[in-house]
Short mmCIF file of C-alpha atoms and ligand atoms in Angstrom, two decimals:
data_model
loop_
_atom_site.label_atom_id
_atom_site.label_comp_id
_atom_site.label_asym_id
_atom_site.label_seq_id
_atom_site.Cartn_x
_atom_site.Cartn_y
_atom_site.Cartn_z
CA UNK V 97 0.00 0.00 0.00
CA UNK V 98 2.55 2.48 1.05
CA UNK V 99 4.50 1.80 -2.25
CA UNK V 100 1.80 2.11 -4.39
CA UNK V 101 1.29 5.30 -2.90
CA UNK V 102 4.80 6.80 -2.93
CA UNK V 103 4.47 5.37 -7.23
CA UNK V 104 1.35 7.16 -7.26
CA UNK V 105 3.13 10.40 -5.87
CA UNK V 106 6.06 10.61 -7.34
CA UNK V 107 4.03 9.94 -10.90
CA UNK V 108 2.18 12.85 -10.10
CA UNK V 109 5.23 14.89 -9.38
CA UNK V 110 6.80 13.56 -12.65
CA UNK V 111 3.51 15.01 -14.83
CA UNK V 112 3.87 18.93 -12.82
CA UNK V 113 7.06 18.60 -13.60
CA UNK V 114 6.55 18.00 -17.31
CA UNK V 115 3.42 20.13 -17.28
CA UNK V 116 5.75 22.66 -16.02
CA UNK V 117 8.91 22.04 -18.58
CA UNK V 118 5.70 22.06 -21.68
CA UNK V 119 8.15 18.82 -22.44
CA UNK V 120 7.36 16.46 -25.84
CA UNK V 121 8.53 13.06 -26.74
CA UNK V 122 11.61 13.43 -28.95
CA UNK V 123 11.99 11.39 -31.99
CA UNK V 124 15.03 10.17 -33.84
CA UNK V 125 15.21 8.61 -37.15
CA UNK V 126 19.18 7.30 -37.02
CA UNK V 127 18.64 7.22 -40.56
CA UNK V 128 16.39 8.89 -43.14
CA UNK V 129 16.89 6.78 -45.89
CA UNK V 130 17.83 2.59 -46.10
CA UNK V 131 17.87 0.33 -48.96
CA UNK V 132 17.04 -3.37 -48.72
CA UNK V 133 17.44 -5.91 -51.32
CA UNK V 134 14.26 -7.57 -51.72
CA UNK V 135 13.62 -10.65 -49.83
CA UNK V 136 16.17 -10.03 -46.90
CA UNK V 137 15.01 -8.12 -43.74
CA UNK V 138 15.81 -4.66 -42.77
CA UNK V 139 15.50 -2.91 -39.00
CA UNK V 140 13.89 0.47 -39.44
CA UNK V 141 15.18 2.65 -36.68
CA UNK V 142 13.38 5.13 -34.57
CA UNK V 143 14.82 6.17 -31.57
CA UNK V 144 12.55 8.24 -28.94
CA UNK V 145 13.55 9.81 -25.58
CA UNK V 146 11.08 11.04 -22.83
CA UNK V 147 11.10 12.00 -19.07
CA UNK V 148 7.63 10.24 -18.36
CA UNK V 149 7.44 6.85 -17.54
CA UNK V 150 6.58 3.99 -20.04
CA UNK V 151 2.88 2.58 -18.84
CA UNK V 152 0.70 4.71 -21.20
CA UNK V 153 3.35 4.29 -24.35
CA UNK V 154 2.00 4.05 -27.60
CA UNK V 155 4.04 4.31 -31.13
CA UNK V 156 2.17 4.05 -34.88
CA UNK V 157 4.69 3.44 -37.91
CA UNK V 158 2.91 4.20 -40.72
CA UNK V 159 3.65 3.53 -44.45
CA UNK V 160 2.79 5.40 -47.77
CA UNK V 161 3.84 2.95 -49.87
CA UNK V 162 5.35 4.37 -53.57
CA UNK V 163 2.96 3.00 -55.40
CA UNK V 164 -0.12 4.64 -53.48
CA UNK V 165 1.12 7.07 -51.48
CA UNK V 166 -2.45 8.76 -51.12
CA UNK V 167 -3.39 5.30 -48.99
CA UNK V 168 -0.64 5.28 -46.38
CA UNK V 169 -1.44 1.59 -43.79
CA UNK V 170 -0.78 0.97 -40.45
CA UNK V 171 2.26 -1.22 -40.17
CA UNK V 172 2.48 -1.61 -36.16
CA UNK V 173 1.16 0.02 -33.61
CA UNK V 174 1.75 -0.55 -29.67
CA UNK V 175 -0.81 0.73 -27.39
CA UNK V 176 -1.44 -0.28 -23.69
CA UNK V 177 0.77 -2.86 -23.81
CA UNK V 178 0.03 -4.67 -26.80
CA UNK V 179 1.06 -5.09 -30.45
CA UNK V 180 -1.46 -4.95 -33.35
CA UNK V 181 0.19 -5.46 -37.09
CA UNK V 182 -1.46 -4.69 -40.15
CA UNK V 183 -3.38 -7.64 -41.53
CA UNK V 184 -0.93 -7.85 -44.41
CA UNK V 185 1.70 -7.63 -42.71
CA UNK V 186 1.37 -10.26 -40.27
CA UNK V 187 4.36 -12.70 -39.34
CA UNK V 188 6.45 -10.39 -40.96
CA UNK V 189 7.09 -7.03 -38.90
CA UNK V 190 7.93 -6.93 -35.43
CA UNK V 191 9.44 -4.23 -32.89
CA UNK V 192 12.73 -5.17 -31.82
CA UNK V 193 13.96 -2.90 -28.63
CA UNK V 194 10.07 -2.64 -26.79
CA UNK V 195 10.02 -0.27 -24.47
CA UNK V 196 12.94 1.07 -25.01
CA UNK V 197 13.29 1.67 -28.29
CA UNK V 198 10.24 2.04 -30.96
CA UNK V 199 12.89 -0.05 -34.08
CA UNK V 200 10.79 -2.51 -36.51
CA UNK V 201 12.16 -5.37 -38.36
CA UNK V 202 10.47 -6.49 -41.29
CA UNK V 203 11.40 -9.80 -43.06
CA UNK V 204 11.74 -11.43 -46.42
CA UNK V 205 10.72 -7.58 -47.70
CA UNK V 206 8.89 -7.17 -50.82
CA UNK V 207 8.72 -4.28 -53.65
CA UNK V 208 4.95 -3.31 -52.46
CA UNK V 209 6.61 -2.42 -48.80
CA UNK V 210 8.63 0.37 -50.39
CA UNK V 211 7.92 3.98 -49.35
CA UNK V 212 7.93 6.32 -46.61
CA UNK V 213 7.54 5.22 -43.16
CA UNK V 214 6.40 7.35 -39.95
CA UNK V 215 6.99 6.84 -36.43
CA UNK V 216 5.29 8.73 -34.15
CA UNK V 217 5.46 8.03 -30.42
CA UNK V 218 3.03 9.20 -27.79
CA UNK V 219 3.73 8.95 -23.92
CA UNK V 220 0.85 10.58 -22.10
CA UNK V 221 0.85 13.38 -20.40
CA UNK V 222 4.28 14.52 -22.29
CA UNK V 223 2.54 15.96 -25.90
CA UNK V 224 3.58 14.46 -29.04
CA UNK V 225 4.40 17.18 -31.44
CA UNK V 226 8.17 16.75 -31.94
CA UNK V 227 7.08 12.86 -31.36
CA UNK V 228 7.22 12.05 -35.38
CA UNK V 229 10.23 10.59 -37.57
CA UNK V 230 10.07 10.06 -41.26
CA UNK V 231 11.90 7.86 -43.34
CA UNK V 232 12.32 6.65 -46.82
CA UNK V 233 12.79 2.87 -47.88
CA UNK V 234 14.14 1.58 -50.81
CA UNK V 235 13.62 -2.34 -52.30
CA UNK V 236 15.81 -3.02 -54.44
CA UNK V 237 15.69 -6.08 -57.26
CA UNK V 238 18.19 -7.21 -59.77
CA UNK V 239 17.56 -7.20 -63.29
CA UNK V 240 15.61 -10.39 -64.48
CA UNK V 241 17.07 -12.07 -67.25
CA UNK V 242 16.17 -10.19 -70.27
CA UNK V 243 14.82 -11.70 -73.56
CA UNK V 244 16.34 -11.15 -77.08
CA UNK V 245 15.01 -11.58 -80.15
CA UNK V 246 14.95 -10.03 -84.26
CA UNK V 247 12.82 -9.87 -87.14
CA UNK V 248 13.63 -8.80 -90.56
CA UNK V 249 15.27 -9.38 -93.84
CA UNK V 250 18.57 -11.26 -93.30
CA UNK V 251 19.16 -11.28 -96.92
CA UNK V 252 21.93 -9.25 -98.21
CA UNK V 253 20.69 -5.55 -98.57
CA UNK V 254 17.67 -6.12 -95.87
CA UNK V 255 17.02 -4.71 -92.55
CA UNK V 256 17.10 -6.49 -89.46
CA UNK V 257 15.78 -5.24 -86.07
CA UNK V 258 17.06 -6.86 -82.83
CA UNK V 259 15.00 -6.08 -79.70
CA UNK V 260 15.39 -6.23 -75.95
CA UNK V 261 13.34 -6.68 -72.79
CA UNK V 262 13.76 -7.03 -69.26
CA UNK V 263 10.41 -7.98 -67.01
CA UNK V 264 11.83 -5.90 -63.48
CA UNK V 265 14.76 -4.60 -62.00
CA UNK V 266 14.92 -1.55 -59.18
CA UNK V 267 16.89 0.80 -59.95
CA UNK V 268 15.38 0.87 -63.61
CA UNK V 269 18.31 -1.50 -65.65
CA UNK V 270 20.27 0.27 -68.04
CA UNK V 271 19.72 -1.69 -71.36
CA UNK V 272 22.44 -2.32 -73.98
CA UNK V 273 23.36 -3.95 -77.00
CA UNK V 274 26.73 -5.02 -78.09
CA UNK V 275 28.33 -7.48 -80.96
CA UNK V 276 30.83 -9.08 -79.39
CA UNK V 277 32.82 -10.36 -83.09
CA UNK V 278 34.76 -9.83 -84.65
CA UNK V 279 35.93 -7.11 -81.74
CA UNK V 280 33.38 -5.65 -79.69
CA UNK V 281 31.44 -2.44 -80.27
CA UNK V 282 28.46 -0.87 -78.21
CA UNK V 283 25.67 -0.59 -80.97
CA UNK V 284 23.18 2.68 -80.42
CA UNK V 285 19.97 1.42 -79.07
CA UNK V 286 16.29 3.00 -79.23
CA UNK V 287 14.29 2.58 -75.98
CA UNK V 288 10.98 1.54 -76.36
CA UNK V 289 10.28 2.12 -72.74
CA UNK V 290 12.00 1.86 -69.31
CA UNK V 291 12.42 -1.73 -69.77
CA UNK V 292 13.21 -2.47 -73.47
CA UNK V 293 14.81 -1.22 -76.63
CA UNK V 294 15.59 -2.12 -80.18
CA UNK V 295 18.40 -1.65 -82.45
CA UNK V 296 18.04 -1.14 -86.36
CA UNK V 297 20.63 -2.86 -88.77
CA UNK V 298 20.07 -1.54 -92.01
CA UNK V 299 21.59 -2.69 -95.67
CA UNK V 300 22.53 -6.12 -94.01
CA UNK V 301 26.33 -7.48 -95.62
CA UNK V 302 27.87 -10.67 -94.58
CA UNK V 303 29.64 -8.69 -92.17
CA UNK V 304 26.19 -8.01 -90.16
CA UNK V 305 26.81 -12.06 -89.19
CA UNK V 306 27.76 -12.91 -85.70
CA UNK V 307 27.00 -12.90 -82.03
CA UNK V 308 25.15 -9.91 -80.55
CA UNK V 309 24.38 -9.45 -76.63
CA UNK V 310 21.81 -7.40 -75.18
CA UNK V 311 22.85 -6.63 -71.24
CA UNK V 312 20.32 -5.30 -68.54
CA UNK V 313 22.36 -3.54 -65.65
CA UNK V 314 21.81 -2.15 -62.56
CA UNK V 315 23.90 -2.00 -59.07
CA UNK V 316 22.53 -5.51 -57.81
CA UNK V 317 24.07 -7.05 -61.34
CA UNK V 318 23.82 -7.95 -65.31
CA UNK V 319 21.86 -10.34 -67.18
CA UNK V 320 22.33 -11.32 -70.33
CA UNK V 321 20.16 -12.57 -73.53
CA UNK V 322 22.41 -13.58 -76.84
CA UNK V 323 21.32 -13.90 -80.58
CA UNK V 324 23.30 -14.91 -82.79
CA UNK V 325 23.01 -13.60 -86.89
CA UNK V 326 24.22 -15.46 -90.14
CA UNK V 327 23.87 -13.98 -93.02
CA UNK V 328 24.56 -15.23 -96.46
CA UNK V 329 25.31 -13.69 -99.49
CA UNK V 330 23.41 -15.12 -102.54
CA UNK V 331 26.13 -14.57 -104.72
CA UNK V 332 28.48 -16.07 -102.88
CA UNK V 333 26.49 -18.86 -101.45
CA UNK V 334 25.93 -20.33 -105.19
CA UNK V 335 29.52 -19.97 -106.09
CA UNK V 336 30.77 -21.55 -103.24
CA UNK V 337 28.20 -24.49 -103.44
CA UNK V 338 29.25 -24.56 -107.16
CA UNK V 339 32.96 -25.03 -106.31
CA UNK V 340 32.47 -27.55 -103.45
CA UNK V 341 30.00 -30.26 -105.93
CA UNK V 342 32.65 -30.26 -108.17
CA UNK V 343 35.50 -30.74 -106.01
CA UNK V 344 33.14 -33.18 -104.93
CA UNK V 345 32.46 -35.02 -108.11
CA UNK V 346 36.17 -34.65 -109.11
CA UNK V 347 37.05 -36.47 -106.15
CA UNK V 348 34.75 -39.04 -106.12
CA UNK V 349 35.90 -39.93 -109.57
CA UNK V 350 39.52 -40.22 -108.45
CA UNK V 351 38.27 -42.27 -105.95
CA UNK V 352 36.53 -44.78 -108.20
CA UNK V 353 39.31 -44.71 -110.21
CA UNK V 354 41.72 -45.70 -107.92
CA UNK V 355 39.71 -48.51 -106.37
CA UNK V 356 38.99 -49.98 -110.61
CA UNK V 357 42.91 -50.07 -110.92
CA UNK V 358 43.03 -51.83 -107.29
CA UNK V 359 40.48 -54.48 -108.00
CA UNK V 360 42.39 -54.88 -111.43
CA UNK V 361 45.77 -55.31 -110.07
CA UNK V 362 44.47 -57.75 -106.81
CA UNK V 363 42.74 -59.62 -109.49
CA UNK V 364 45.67 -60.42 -111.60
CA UNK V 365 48.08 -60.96 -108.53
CA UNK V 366 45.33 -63.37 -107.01
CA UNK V 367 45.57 -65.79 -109.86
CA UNK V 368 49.66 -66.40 -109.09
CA UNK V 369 48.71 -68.09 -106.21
CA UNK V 370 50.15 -65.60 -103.95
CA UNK V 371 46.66 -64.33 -101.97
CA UNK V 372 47.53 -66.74 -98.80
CA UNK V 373 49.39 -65.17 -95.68
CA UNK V 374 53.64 -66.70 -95.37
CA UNK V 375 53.89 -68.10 -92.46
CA UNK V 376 55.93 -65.32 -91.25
CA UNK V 377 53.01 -62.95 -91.94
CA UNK V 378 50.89 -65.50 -89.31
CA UNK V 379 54.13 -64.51 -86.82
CA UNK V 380 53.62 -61.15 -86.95
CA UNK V 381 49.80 -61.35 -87.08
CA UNK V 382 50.00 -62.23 -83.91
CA UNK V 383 50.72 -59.05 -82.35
CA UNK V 384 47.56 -57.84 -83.95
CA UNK V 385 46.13 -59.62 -86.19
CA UNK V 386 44.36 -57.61 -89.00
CA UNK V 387 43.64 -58.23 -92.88
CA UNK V 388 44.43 -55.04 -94.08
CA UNK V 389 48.41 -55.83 -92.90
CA UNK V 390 47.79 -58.56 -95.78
CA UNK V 391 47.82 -55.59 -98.46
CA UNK V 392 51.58 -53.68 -97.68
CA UNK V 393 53.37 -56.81 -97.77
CA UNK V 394 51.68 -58.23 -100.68
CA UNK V 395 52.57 -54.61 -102.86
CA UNK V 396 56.32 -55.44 -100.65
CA UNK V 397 56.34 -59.05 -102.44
CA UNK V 398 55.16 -57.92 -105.56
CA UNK V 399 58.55 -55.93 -106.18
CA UNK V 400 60.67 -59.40 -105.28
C1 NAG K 573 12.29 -12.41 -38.88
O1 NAG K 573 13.29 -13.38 -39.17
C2 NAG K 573 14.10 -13.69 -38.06
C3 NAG K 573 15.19 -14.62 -38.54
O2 NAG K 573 14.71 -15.57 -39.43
C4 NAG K 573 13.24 -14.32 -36.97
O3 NAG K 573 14.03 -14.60 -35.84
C5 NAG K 573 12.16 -13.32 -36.57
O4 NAG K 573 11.27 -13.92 -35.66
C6 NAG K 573 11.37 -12.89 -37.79
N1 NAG K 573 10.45 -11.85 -37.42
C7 NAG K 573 9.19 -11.82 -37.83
C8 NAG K 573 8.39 -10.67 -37.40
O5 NAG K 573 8.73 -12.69 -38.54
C1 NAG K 574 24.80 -1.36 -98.99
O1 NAG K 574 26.06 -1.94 -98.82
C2 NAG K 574 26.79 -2.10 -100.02
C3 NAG K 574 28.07 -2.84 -99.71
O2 NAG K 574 28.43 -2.77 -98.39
C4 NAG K 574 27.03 -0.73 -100.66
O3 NAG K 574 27.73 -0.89 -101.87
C5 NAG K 574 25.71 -0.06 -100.90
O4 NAG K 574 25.90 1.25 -101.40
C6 NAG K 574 24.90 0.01 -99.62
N1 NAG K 574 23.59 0.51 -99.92
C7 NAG K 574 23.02 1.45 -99.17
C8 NAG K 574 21.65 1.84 -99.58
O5 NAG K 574 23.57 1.94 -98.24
C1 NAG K 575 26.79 -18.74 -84.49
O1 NAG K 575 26.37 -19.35 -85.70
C2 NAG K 575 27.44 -19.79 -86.51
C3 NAG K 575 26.86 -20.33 -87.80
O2 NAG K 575 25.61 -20.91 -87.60
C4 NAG K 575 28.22 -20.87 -85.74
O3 NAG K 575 29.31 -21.29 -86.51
C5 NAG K 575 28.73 -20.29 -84.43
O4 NAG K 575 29.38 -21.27 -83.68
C6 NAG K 575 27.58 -19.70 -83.64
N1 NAG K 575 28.14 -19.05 -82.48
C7 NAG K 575 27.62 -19.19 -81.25
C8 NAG K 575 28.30 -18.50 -80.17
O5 NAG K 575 26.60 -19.86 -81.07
#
């Protein structure tokens, strides 16, 4: 009873004494801006100091996320002792430092909890004016993997257009396009939008052939897409498929001829008598024995 009363007492003296210092809660962001990369957890900071005691504390962080500010939520809010979250939000914020400290964490983050977040801390009788902190957060992604691909006349003398998109990536990615052979040169791209652009080849050569890269950048990393252009000159196409059938046919004759003047020549040698292995051929077939050995030492024999 008696301590209850001296609490009681000096509470009262503790809320002249404010009444008489017109003292507020004081708020501190540590930070006013954090980035996150999405899917990890960040601790949003918000440091308060006050000269009341703790039993009627209450803190609200609110958020207006970026992509509708003009509907800002209730993240968390502590009030008579308890913690309420925001239905969407559940199992995934919590305050970290209670009483003490009025810090958040919030885990595997997402790109819809992006925006700017409020603290504002109330600790009855003290008034709350200077009792609000602001801060900014940033969810960062890295660039998905973009996808290539052209359309166009890859005949000699066409136009060929080779476009570019990326589905996400926060920061914006930057979007390039390089051919990477024979030496590698940065080709001037058109953006479509944020997330995609195209590059125009016109009057297309054999020298438009080879491998081209399109690379979306931004400070979490690169992704590529590759495509990978052959042209062919008509011209030089028929020429060349001229040259190789007759090389073709040229050889192929040679080949039949050579095999007419074999058959001849085995034919005439077989009727000597001389078309069975020597015994000393068996010897020596024994370290691997193979018919075609048969053939060198029969053309050997032949010049006895
Ligand atoms: C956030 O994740 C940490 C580590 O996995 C876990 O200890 C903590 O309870 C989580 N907090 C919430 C609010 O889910
Ligand atoms: C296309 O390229 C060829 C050879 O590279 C050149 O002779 C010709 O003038 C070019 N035509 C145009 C329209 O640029
Ligand atoms: C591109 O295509 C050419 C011809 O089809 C081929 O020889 C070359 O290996 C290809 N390069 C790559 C990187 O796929």
């Amino acid at each position: 009873m008696a301590t209850s009363g001296e609490c009681t007492l000096w509470t009262t003296l503790c809320v002249c004494f404010t009444a008489l210092h017109t003292s507020a809660v004081m708020v501190t962001m540590r930070e006013s801006a954090i980035e996150v990369v999405r899917g990890d957890f960040v601790v949003l900071p918000c440091s308060f100091f006050t000269s009341s005691p703790l039993s009627r504390l209450n803190i609200i962080w609110t958020l207006a996320p970026f992509s509708s500010p003009q509907a800002p939520i209730q993240v968390i809010v502590y009030d008579h002792g308890q913690v309420i979250e925001d239905p969407s939000l559940i199992g995934r914020v919590a305050f970290t430092g209670l009483p003490w400290s009025a810090d958040i964490i919030m885990n595997d983050t997402r790109v819809s909890d992006a925006g700017t977040y409020r603290c504002m801390v109330n600790n009855p009788p003290e008034t709350a004016d200077a009792g609000i902190g602001e801060l900014v957060l940033s969810v960062l992604v890295a660039p998905s993997l973009p996808a290539c691909h052209w359309d166009g006349d890859m005949d000699t003398g066409g136009s060929v257009r080779l476009s570019c998109a990326v589905s996400e990536g926060i920061p914006t990615p930057e979007i390039r396009w390089d051919k990477l052979n024979p030496e590698e040169i940065s080709l001037p791209i058109n953006m479509e939008d944020d997330l995609s652009g195209w590059v125009q080849i016109v009057n297309v050569s054999t020298q438009t052939s080879g491998l081209y890269r399109c690379s979306a950048s931004n400070l979490l990393g690169t992704e590529n897409c590759y495509i990978n252009l052959s042209v062919y000159s008509a011209v030089a196409g028929n020429s060349s498929g001229i040259l190789q059938g007759v090389l073709l046919t040229l050889s192929m004759a040679l080949t039949l001829l050579a095999l007419l003047v074999l058959i001849l020549w085995l034919h005439h040698t077989g009727q000597d008598g001389r078309w069975r292995p020597s015994k000393q051929e068996e010897e020596e077939g024994d370290e691997g024995y193979n018919e075609i050995r048969y053939t060198p030492s029969l053309i050997k024999r032949s010049f006895v």
